[in-house]
Amino acid sequence: MWAQIGAVALLLCVSAFFSISETSMMALNRHRLRHLAKSGNRGARKAQGLLARTDELLSVILIGNNLLNTVLPVLTTGLAVYYFGGSATVVSIATGIVAVLIIVFAEIAPKVVGAAYPERIALPASHVLLTLVKAMRPVVWVVNLAVGGVLRLLRIDTRGGEEQRLSPEELRTLMLENSSFIPRKHRSILLNLFDLEDITVDDIMTPRARVEMLDLGRPIEEVLQQLETCYHNKLPVCDGDPDRVIGMLHVRRVLSLLGQLNAPSGQDAEHALTHDDFRAALAPAYYIPSGTPVFQQLQYFQENRVRLGLIVNEYGEVQGLVTLEDILEEMIGEFTTSQPSSTRAGAWEADGSYLADGGMQLRTLNRKLGLSLPLDGPKTLNGLLLETLREIPDASVSVRLAGCAMNIVQFDNQSIRTVRIHRPEASMPMDGAF
């Protein structure tokens, strides 16, 4: 009797092994498994090989599990009938007991544990499963042949299934959920890389109104004075018409030209230089169509070996300017600048406010202040406020957007110049003007 009870317990344990192996193998993280296999883990390599032939693996597990779960009730009922008689009550009780034993100890409990600790269980179990797969290959072939016939009758094609790959959105979610394992700065850079696929050069460009342009239609004295106070190393150049750029001027070339023309006789370079000298020093402008994705433009910068481009619309009109540094700052944040910032550098002031330029990009404001201003419409703070107000204000007004109050401090007949933004509070009313 004790030997027979021990046999029942052993069969339960083997059935539990098949159940826990099935769940743990299916719950394995494929990317983690691939990493462990490349690191030389033998269990991971075997598990990876088994998962590459899922039909054979599942066939072995299910054949073994169902065979055991069929033998267990027969053996248990036979024991009960032999020792306690063959009455209907004894058979019913024996059937109920073995059903509880199988459900609890051979199905639910092992599968819960396998789902909780897939890597700890699947890797050691892969050694046993691989041996069983090899030993039962003829049986598995026959079973799979029958299964294939049934699937063909039902017109179900399983060959079209491809390996699932993570989409950018899934990768983003994966990084956010595992943020404790990635340094904050690294995580921020990786997340910004995904954003480059969704934004265009229009989102990060410097608008034309804020682009410093050298006009060769002005007197030479004014041109030289502008160069003396310029903070840029490259300037777009026009000749009287700001809508027509004739080239890009590298300031270093002008400095070299000044040195060559500064004669030993003491003649002033201002009188020696002419507009034609500047025109001869111009390089061709690099134009970028409006709407070009930022990540694509980064590749274009690399292929064309340029660092600055002018953005033009469908009519050929210059809309703004974008540089390689603008794209890099989208990835890693502001890190350097060649001119005094037109906006205040820090974050919130002590009183919980921030004085922003009306032409500031909404993306920059969101990143710097942690706001959630909408990015699917206007690109600048001025554009967002004008879209909300539907008119250019003629007096100081306040607007609440994205949960924070904005006070228009300075404006003119064309645009809003300066806005004081107040830190959003948890109990803010609905957006709108007030």
CSV table of C-alpha atoms in Angstrom, one decimal:
chain,number,residue,atom,x,y,z
A,1,MET,CA,0.0,0.0,0.0
A,2,TRP,CA,2.8,2.4,0.9
A,3,ALA,CA,4.6,1.6,-2.3
A,4,GLN,CA,1.5,2.4,-4.3
A,5,ILE,CA,0.9,5.6,-2.4
A,6,GLY,CA,4.6,6.5,-3.0
A,7,ALA,CA,4.0,5.8,-6.7
A,8,VAL,CA,1.0,8.2,-6.7
A,9,ALA,CA,3.2,10.9,-5.0
A,10,LEU,CA,6.0,10.3,-7.5
A,11,LEU,CA,3.6,10.7,-10.5
A,12,LEU,CA,2.2,13.9,-9.0
A,13,CYS,CA,5.7,15.3,-8.7
A,14,VAL,CA,6.6,14.4,-12.3
A,15,SER,CA,3.3,15.9,-13.5
A,16,ALA,CA,4.1,19.0,-11.4
A,17,PHE,CA,7.5,19.1,-13.1
A,18,PHE,CA,5.9,19.2,-16.6
A,19,SER,CA,3.5,22.0,-15.5
A,20,ILE,CA,6.1,24.2,-13.9
A,21,SER,CA,8.5,23.7,-16.8
A,22,GLU,CA,5.8,24.6,-19.4
A,23,THR,CA,4.9,27.8,-17.6
A,24,SER,CA,8.5,28.9,-16.8
A,25,MET,CA,9.7,28.2,-20.4
A,26,MET,CA,6.8,30.3,-21.9
A,27,ALA,CA,7.3,33.1,-19.3
A,28,LEU,CA,11.0,33.5,-20.0
A,29,ASN,CA,12.1,37.0,-21.2
A,30,ARG,CA,13.5,36.3,-24.7
A,31,HIS,CA,15.8,39.2,-24.6
A,32,ARG,CA,17.2,38.3,-21.3
A,33,LEU,CA,17.6,34.7,-22.4
A,34,ARG,CA,19.4,35.8,-25.5
A,35,HIS,CA,21.8,37.8,-23.4
A,36,LEU,CA,22.5,34.9,-21.0
A,37,ALA,CA,23.1,32.6,-24.0
A,38,LYS,CA,25.6,35.0,-25.5
A,39,SER,CA,27.3,35.2,-22.1
A,40,GLY,CA,27.9,31.4,-22.1
A,41,ASN,CA,25.2,30.1,-19.9
A,42,ARG,CA,24.6,26.5,-20.9
A,43,GLY,CA,21.1,26.3,-19.5
A,44,ALA,CA,20.1,29.5,-21.4
A,45,ARG,CA,21.5,28.1,-24.7
A,46,LYS,CA,19.5,24.9,-24.2
A,47,ALA,CA,16.4,26.8,-23.3
A,48,GLN,CA,16.9,29.0,-26.4
A,49,GLY,CA,17.2,25.9,-28.6
A,50,LEU,CA,14.0,24.4,-27.1
A,51,LEU,CA,12.0,27.6,-27.6
A,52,ALA,CA,13.2,27.7,-31.2
A,53,ARG,CA,11.3,24.4,-31.7
A,54,THR,CA,8.2,25.2,-29.6
A,55,ASP,CA,6.1,22.6,-31.3
A,56,GLU,CA,8.4,19.8,-30.1
A,57,LEU,CA,8.8,21.2,-26.6
A,58,LEU,CA,5.1,21.6,-26.0
A,59,SER,CA,4.3,18.2,-27.5
A,60,VAL,CA,6.7,16.5,-25.1
A,61,ILE,CA,5.4,18.5,-22.1
A,62,LEU,CA,1.7,18.0,-22.9
A,63,ILE,CA,2.1,14.3,-23.8
A,64,GLY,CA,3.9,13.6,-20.5
A,65,ASN,CA,1.6,15.8,-18.4
A,66,ASN,CA,-1.7,14.4,-19.9
A,67,LEU,CA,-0.4,10.8,-19.7
A,68,LEU,CA,0.4,11.2,-16.1
A,69,ASN,CA,-2.9,13.0,-15.3
A,70,THR,CA,-4.7,10.0,-17.0
A,71,VAL,CA,-2.8,7.3,-15.1
A,72,LEU,CA,-3.2,9.1,-11.7
A,73,PRO,CA,-7.0,8.8,-11.4
A,74,VAL,CA,-6.9,5.2,-12.6
A,75,LEU,CA,-4.2,4.2,-10.1
A,76,THR,CA,-5.9,6.1,-7.2
A,77,THR,CA,-9.3,4.7,-8.0
A,78,GLY,CA,-7.8,1.2,-8.2
A,79,LEU,CA,-6.2,1.6,-4.7
A,80,ALA,CA,-9.5,2.9,-3.2
A,81,VAL,CA,-11.5,0.0,-4.7
A,82,TYR,CA,-8.9,-2.6,-3.6
A,83,TYR,CA,-8.7,-1.4,0.0
A,84,PHE,CA,-12.2,0.1,0.6
A,85,GLY,CA,-14.5,-1.7,-1.8
A,86,GLY,CA,-16.0,-0.8,-5.1
A,87,SER,CA,-19.1,1.1,-4.0
A,88,ALA,CA,-20.1,4.3,-5.8
A,89,THR,CA,-19.3,6.3,-2.7
A,90,VAL,CA,-15.8,5.1,-2.6
A,91,VAL,CA,-15.2,5.7,-6.3
A,92,SER,CA,-16.7,9.2,-6.0
A,93,ILE,CA,-14.5,10.1,-3.0
A,94,ALA,CA,-11.4,8.7,-4.7
A,95,THR,CA,-12.1,10.7,-7.8
A,96,GLY,CA,-12.7,13.9,-5.9
A,97,ILE,CA,-9.5,13.4,-3.9
A,98,VAL,CA,-7.3,12.8,-7.0
A,99,ALA,CA,-8.9,15.7,-8.8
A,100,VAL,CA,-8.0,18.0,-5.9
A,101,LEU,CA,-4.5,16.6,-5.8
A,102,ILE,CA,-3.9,17.1,-9.5
A,103,ILE,CA,-5.4,20.6,-9.6
A,104,VAL,CA,-3.6,21.9,-6.5
A,105,PHE,CA,-0.2,20.1,-6.6
A,106,ALA,CA,0.2,19.2,-10.3
A,107,GLU,CA,-1.3,22.2,-12.0
A,108,ILE,CA,-2.1,25.5,-10.2
A,109,ALA,CA,0.7,25.6,-7.6
A,110,PRO,CA,3.5,24.6,-10.0
A,111,LYS,CA,2.3,27.1,-12.7
A,112,VAL,CA,2.1,29.9,-10.2
A,113,VAL,CA,5.7,29.2,-9.1
A,114,GLY,CA,6.9,28.9,-12.7
A,115,ALA,CA,5.4,32.2,-13.6
A,116,ALA,CA,6.9,33.9,-10.6
A,117,TYR,CA,10.5,32.5,-11.1
A,118,PRO,CA,10.8,31.6,-14.8
A,119,GLU,CA,14.5,32.0,-15.1
A,120,ARG,CA,15.4,30.0,-12.0
A,121,ILE,CA,13.3,27.1,-13.0
A,122,ALA,CA,13.4,27.0,-16.8
A,123,LEU,CA,17.2,27.1,-17.2
A,124,PRO,CA,17.9,24.0,-14.9
A,125,ALA,CA,14.8,22.2,-16.3
A,126,SER,CA,16.0,22.7,-19.9
A,127,HIS,CA,18.6,20.0,-19.4
A,128,VAL,CA,15.9,17.4,-18.6
A,129,LEU,CA,13.5,18.7,-21.3
A,130,LEU,CA,16.2,18.6,-24.0
A,131,THR,CA,16.9,14.9,-23.1
A,132,LEU,CA,13.1,14.1,-23.2
A,133,VAL,CA,12.7,15.9,-26.6
A,134,LYS,CA,15.5,13.8,-28.1
A,135,ALA,CA,14.1,10.5,-26.6
A,136,MET,CA,10.5,11.1,-27.6
A,137,ARG,CA,11.2,12.5,-31.1
A,138,PRO,CA,9.5,9.6,-32.9
A,139,VAL,CA,6.4,9.9,-30.8
A,140,VAL,CA,6.4,13.7,-31.1
A,141,TRP,CA,6.7,13.4,-34.9
A,142,VAL,CA,3.7,11.2,-35.1
A,143,VAL,CA,1.6,13.4,-32.8
A,144,ASN,CA,2.7,16.6,-34.7
A,145,LEU,CA,1.8,14.9,-38.0
A,146,ALA,CA,-1.7,14.3,-36.7
A,147,VAL,CA,-1.9,17.8,-35.3
A,148,GLY,CA,-0.8,19.3,-38.7
A,149,GLY,CA,-3.5,17.3,-40.4
A,150,VAL,CA,-6.2,18.7,-38.1
A,151,LEU,CA,-4.9,22.3,-38.6
A,152,ARG,CA,-4.9,21.9,-42.4
A,153,LEU,CA,-8.5,20.7,-42.3
A,154,LEU,CA,-9.3,23.8,-40.3
A,155,ARG,CA,-7.3,25.9,-42.7
A,156,ILE,CA,-5.1,27.3,-39.9
A,157,ASP,CA,-1.6,28.3,-41.1
A,158,THR,CA,1.0,28.5,-38.3
A,159,ARG,CA,3.9,29.1,-40.6
A,160,GLY,CA,3.1,32.8,-40.9
A,161,GLY,CA,4.0,33.5,-37.3
A,162,GLU,CA,7.1,35.6,-37.1
A,163,GLU,CA,9.3,36.4,-34.2
A,164,GLN,CA,7.8,39.3,-32.3
A,165,ARG,CA,10.0,42.4,-32.1
A,166,LEU,CA,9.7,45.3,-29.8
A,167,SER,CA,8.3,48.5,-31.3
A,168,PRO,CA,9.7,51.9,-30.3
A,169,GLU,CA,6.7,52.5,-28.0
A,170,GLU,CA,7.3,49.1,-26.3
A,171,LEU,CA,11.0,49.9,-25.8
A,172,ARG,CA,10.1,53.2,-24.3
A,173,THR,CA,7.7,51.5,-21.8
A,174,LEU,CA,10.4,48.9,-21.1
A,175,MET,CA,12.9,51.6,-20.2
A,176,LEU,CA,10.4,53.5,-18.0
A,177,GLU,CA,9.4,50.4,-16.1
A,178,ASN,CA,13.0,49.4,-15.5
A,179,SER,CA,14.2,52.9,-14.7
A,180,SER,CA,15.9,51.9,-11.5
A,181,PHE,CA,18.5,49.9,-13.5
A,182,ILE,CA,19.4,52.7,-15.9
A,183,PRO,CA,21.1,56.0,-14.8
A,184,ARG,CA,18.7,58.9,-15.1
A,185,LYS,CA,20.8,60.8,-17.6
A,186,HIS,CA,21.2,57.7,-19.8
A,187,ARG,CA,17.5,57.0,-19.7
A,188,SER,CA,16.7,60.6,-20.7
A,189,ILE,CA,19.0,60.4,-23.7
A,190,LEU,CA,17.5,57.1,-24.8
A,191,LEU,CA,14.0,58.4,-24.5
A,192,ASN,CA,14.9,61.6,-26.4
A,193,LEU,CA,16.3,59.4,-29.2
A,194,PHE,CA,12.8,57.9,-29.7
A,195,ASP,CA,11.3,61.4,-29.8
A,196,LEU,CA,13.5,62.3,-32.8
A,197,GLU,CA,11.3,59.9,-34.9
A,198,ASP,CA,8.2,62.0,-34.1
A,199,ILE,CA,9.4,65.6,-34.4
A,200,THR,CA,10.5,67.6,-37.4
A,201,VAL,CA,13.0,70.4,-38.0
A,202,ASP,CA,10.2,72.8,-37.6
A,203,ASP,CA,9.9,71.9,-34.0
A,204,ILE,CA,13.4,72.8,-33.1
A,205,MET,CA,14.4,75.5,-35.6
A,206,THR,CA,15.2,79.1,-34.7
A,207,PRO,CA,12.4,81.1,-36.4
A,208,ARG,CA,13.4,83.5,-39.1
A,209,ALA,CA,12.5,86.5,-37.0
A,210,ARG,CA,15.2,85.5,-34.5
A,211,VAL,CA,17.9,84.6,-37.1
A,212,GLU,CA,20.7,87.1,-37.4
A,213,MET,CA,21.3,87.9,-41.0
A,214,LEU,CA,24.1,89.9,-42.7
A,215,ASP,CA,22.7,92.3,-45.3
A,216,LEU,CA,25.3,93.3,-47.9
A,217,GLY,CA,22.9,95.9,-49.2
A,218,ARG,CA,23.9,98.1,-46.2
A,219,PRO,CA,27.0,100.3,-46.1
A,220,ILE,CA,30.3,98.5,-45.5
A,221,GLU,CA,30.7,100.3,-42.1
A,222,GLU,CA,27.5,98.8,-40.8
A,223,VAL,CA,28.4,95.4,-42.1
A,224,LEU,CA,31.7,95.4,-40.2
A,225,GLN,CA,30.1,96.8,-37.1
A,226,GLN,CA,27.6,93.9,-37.1
A,227,LEU,CA,30.5,91.4,-37.5
A,228,GLU,CA,32.3,92.9,-34.5
A,229,THR,CA,29.3,92.3,-32.2
A,230,CYS,CA,28.3,89.0,-33.7
A,231,TYR,CA,28.2,85.9,-31.4
A,232,HIS,CA,27.9,83.4,-34.3
A,233,ASN,CA,30.6,81.8,-36.4
A,234,LYS,CA,28.3,81.5,-39.4
A,235,LEU,CA,25.8,84.0,-40.8
A,236,PRO,CA,23.2,83.8,-43.6
A,237,VAL,CA,23.8,86.6,-46.0
A,238,CYS,CA,21.3,88.5,-48.1
A,239,ASP,CA,21.7,91.4,-50.5
A,240,GLY,CA,18.9,93.8,-49.7
A,241,ASP,CA,16.1,91.3,-49.8
A,242,PRO,CA,16.0,89.2,-46.6
A,243,ASP,CA,13.8,86.6,-48.4
A,244,ARG,CA,16.7,85.8,-50.7
A,245,VAL,CA,19.7,84.3,-49.1
A,246,ILE,CA,22.8,84.4,-51.4
A,247,GLY,CA,25.1,82.3,-49.2
A,248,MET,CA,26.6,81.6,-45.8
A,249,LEU,CA,29.5,83.6,-44.4
A,250,HIS,CA,32.0,82.0,-42.1
A,251,VAL,CA,33.2,84.6,-39.7
A,252,ARG,CA,36.7,83.1,-39.5
A,253,ARG,CA,37.1,83.7,-43.2
A,254,VAL,CA,36.4,87.4,-42.7
A,255,LEU,CA,38.9,87.6,-39.9
A,256,SER,CA,41.5,86.0,-42.2
A,257,LEU,CA,40.5,88.5,-44.9
A,258,LEU,CA,40.9,91.4,-42.5
A,259,GLY,CA,44.4,90.2,-41.6
A,260,GLN,CA,45.5,89.9,-45.3
A,261,LEU,CA,44.1,93.3,-46.2
A,262,ASN,CA,45.6,95.1,-43.2
A,263,ALA,CA,48.5,96.6,-45.1
A,264,PRO,CA,51.8,97.5,-43.4
A,265,SER,CA,51.3,101.1,-44.4
A,266,GLY,CA,48.6,101.4,-41.7
A,267,GLN,CA,45.6,101.6,-44.2
A,268,ASP,CA,42.4,100.7,-42.3
A,269,ALA,CA,40.8,97.4,-43.2
A,270,GLU,CA,37.4,99.1,-43.1
A,271,HIS,CA,38.3,101.2,-46.2
A,272,ALA,CA,40.1,98.3,-47.9
A,273,LEU,CA,37.2,95.8,-47.6
A,274,THR,CA,34.4,95.9,-50.1
A,275,HIS,CA,31.1,94.1,-50.5
A,276,ASP,CA,32.6,92.1,-53.3
A,277,ASP,CA,35.2,90.7,-50.9
A,278,PHE,CA,32.4,89.4,-48.7
A,279,ARG,CA,30.6,87.9,-51.7
A,280,ALA,CA,33.8,86.1,-52.7
A,281,ALA,CA,34.0,84.6,-49.2
A,282,LEU,CA,30.5,83.2,-49.2
A,283,ALA,CA,29.8,79.4,-49.2
A,284,PRO,CA,26.6,77.9,-50.7
A,285,ALA,CA,23.7,77.7,-48.3
A,286,TYR,CA,22.3,74.3,-47.4
A,287,TYR,CA,18.5,74.2,-47.6
A,288,ILE,CA,16.2,71.8,-45.7
A,289,PRO,CA,12.6,71.2,-46.7
A,290,SER,CA,10.1,72.0,-44.0
A,291,GLY,CA,8.7,69.0,-42.3
A,292,THR,CA,11.9,66.9,-42.5
A,293,PRO,CA,12.1,64.5,-39.5
A,294,VAL,CA,14.9,65.4,-37.1
A,295,PHE,CA,16.5,62.0,-37.0
A,296,GLN,CA,16.6,61.9,-40.8
A,297,GLN,CA,18.1,65.4,-40.9
A,298,LEU,CA,20.8,64.3,-38.4
A,299,GLN,CA,21.8,61.6,-41.0
A,300,TYR,CA,21.7,64.2,-43.8
A,301,PHE,CA,24.1,66.5,-41.8
A,302,GLN,CA,26.5,63.6,-41.4
A,303,GLU,CA,26.3,62.6,-45.1
A,304,ASN,CA,26.7,66.1,-46.4
A,305,ARG,CA,29.3,67.1,-43.8
A,306,VAL,CA,27.5,70.3,-42.8
A,307,ARG,CA,26.3,71.6,-39.4
A,308,LEU,CA,23.8,74.3,-40.3
A,309,GLY,CA,20.8,74.5,-42.7
A,310,LEU,CA,18.1,76.9,-43.7
A,311,ILE,CA,14.5,75.6,-43.6
A,312,VAL,CA,12.4,76.5,-46.5
A,313,ASN,CA,8.6,75.9,-47.2
A,314,GLU,CA,7.0,74.8,-50.4
A,315,TYR,CA,7.3,78.3,-51.9
A,316,GLY,CA,11.0,78.4,-51.3
A,317,GLU,CA,10.7,81.0,-48.5
A,318,VAL,CA,13.1,80.8,-45.5
A,319,GLN,CA,11.2,79.8,-42.4
A,320,GLY,CA,14.1,79.4,-40.0
A,321,LEU,CA,17.5,77.9,-39.2
A,322,VAL,CA,18.5,74.6,-37.6
A,323,THR,CA,22.0,73.5,-36.6
A,324,LEU,CA,23.5,70.2,-35.6
A,325,GLU,CA,23.8,71.6,-32.0
A,326,ASP,CA,20.0,72.0,-32.0
A,327,ILE,CA,19.5,68.3,-32.7
A,328,LEU,CA,22.1,67.3,-30.1
A,329,GLU,CA,20.4,69.4,-27.5
A,330,GLU,CA,17.2,67.6,-28.2
A,331,MET,CA,19.0,64.4,-27.3
A,332,ILE,CA,21.1,65.3,-24.3
A,333,GLY,CA,19.7,68.7,-23.2
A,334,GLU,CA,21.3,72.2,-23.4
A,335,PHE,CA,25.1,71.9,-23.1
A,336,THR,CA,26.7,74.8,-24.8
A,337,THR,CA,25.8,78.1,-26.5
A,338,SER,CA,27.7,80.7,-28.5
A,339,GLN,CA,25.6,83.6,-27.5
A,340,PRO,CA,23.9,85.0,-24.4
A,341,SER,CA,20.7,83.2,-23.8
A,342,SER,CA,17.6,85.1,-24.7
A,343,THR,CA,15.7,83.4,-21.8
A,344,ARG,CA,16.5,82.9,-18.2
A,345,ALA,CA,18.8,79.9,-17.8
A,346,GLY,CA,17.5,78.2,-14.6
A,347,ALA,CA,14.3,76.7,-13.8
A,348,TRP,CA,11.6,78.0,-11.5
A,349,GLU,CA,12.4,81.1,-9.4
A,350,ALA,CA,11.9,81.3,-5.7
A,351,ASP,CA,8.4,82.6,-6.0
A,352,GLY,CA,7.4,79.7,-8.2
A,353,SER,CA,7.4,81.7,-11.5
A,354,TYR,CA,9.4,81.8,-14.7
A,355,LEU,CA,9.9,84.7,-17.1
A,356,ALA,CA,9.9,83.3,-20.6
A,357,ASP,CA,10.4,84.9,-24.0
A,358,GLY,CA,7.4,84.7,-26.3
A,359,GLY,CA,9.4,83.1,-29.0
A,360,MET,CA,10.6,80.3,-26.8
A,361,GLN,CA,9.9,76.8,-28.2
A,362,LEU,CA,7.2,74.8,-26.3
A,363,ARG,CA,9.4,71.7,-26.4
A,364,THR,CA,12.2,73.7,-24.6
A,365,LEU,CA,9.7,74.9,-22.0
A,366,ASN,CA,8.3,71.4,-21.4
A,367,ARG,CA,11.8,70.0,-21.0
A,368,LYS,CA,13.2,72.8,-18.8
A,369,LEU,CA,10.2,73.3,-16.5
A,370,GLY,CA,8.6,69.9,-16.6
A,371,LEU,CA,5.4,71.1,-18.2
A,372,SER,CA,3.0,69.4,-20.5
A,373,LEU,CA,2.2,72.1,-23.0
A,374,PRO,CA,0.5,70.8,-26.2
A,375,LEU,CA,3.0,70.2,-29.1
A,376,ASP,CA,0.6,69.2,-31.8
A,377,GLY,CA,-0.2,72.8,-32.9
A,378,PRO,CA,1.9,76.0,-32.5
A,379,LYS,CA,5.6,75.5,-31.9
A,380,THR,CA,6.2,78.6,-29.7
A,381,LEU,CA,4.8,80.1,-26.6
A,382,ASN,CA,3.6,83.2,-28.6
A,383,GLY,CA,1.8,81.0,-31.1
A,384,LEU,CA,0.1,78.9,-28.4
A,385,LEU,CA,-1.2,82.0,-26.5
A,386,LEU,CA,-2.4,83.6,-29.7
A,387,GLU,CA,-4.2,80.4,-30.7
A,388,THR,CA,-5.9,80.4,-27.3
A,389,LEU,CA,-6.8,84.1,-27.2
A,390,ARG,CA,-7.6,84.2,-31.0
A,391,GLU,CA,-6.3,87.8,-31.1
A,392,ILE,CA,-3.3,89.8,-30.3
A,393,PRO,CA,-3.9,91.3,-26.8
A,394,ASP,CA,-4.1,95.0,-26.2
A,395,ALA,CA,-3.7,94.7,-22.5
A,396,SER,CA,-2.0,92.4,-20.0
A,397,VAL,CA,-4.1,89.3,-19.6
A,398,SER,CA,-3.7,86.0,-17.9
A,399,VAL,CA,-4.3,82.5,-19.4
A,400,ARG,CA,-4.3,79.1,-17.8
A,401,LEU,CA,-2.8,76.3,-19.9
A,402,ALA,CA,-1.7,72.8,-19.0
A,403,GLY,CA,-2.5,73.6,-15.4
A,404,CYS,CA,-0.3,76.7,-15.0
A,405,ALA,CA,-1.2,80.3,-15.1
A,406,MET,CA,0.5,82.6,-17.6
A,407,ASN,CA,0.6,86.4,-17.3
A,408,ILE,CA,1.4,88.3,-20.5
A,409,VAL,CA,3.9,90.9,-19.4
A,410,GLN,CA,5.1,92.5,-22.7
A,411,PHE,CA,3.5,92.6,-26.1
A,412,ASP,CA,3.4,94.7,-29.3
A,413,ASN,CA,1.2,95.0,-32.3
A,414,GLN,CA,2.6,91.8,-33.9
A,415,SER,CA,3.3,89.3,-31.1
A,416,ILE,CA,3.6,88.5,-27.4
A,417,ARG,CA,7.1,89.3,-26.2
A,418,THR,CA,7.4,88.2,-22.6
A,419,VAL,CA,5.3,85.9,-20.4
A,420,ARG,CA,5.5,85.1,-16.7
A,421,ILE,CA,4.6,81.4,-16.1
A,422,HIS,CA,3.5,80.3,-12.7
A,423,ARG,CA,4.2,76.8,-11.4
A,424,PRO,CA,1.2,74.5,-11.9
A,425,GLU,CA,-0.7,73.5,-8.8
A,426,ALA,CA,-2.7,70.3,-8.1
A,427,SER,CA,-6.0,72.2,-7.7
A,428,MET,CA,-6.0,74.4,-10.8
A,429,PRO,CA,-9.3,75.1,-12.6
A,430,MET,CA,-9.9,74.4,-16.3
A,431,ASP,CA,-7.7,75.9,-19.0
A,432,GLY,CA,-8.7,79.2,-20.6
A,433,ALA,CA,-8.4,83.0,-20.1
A,434,PHE,CA,-9.4,84.7,-16.9
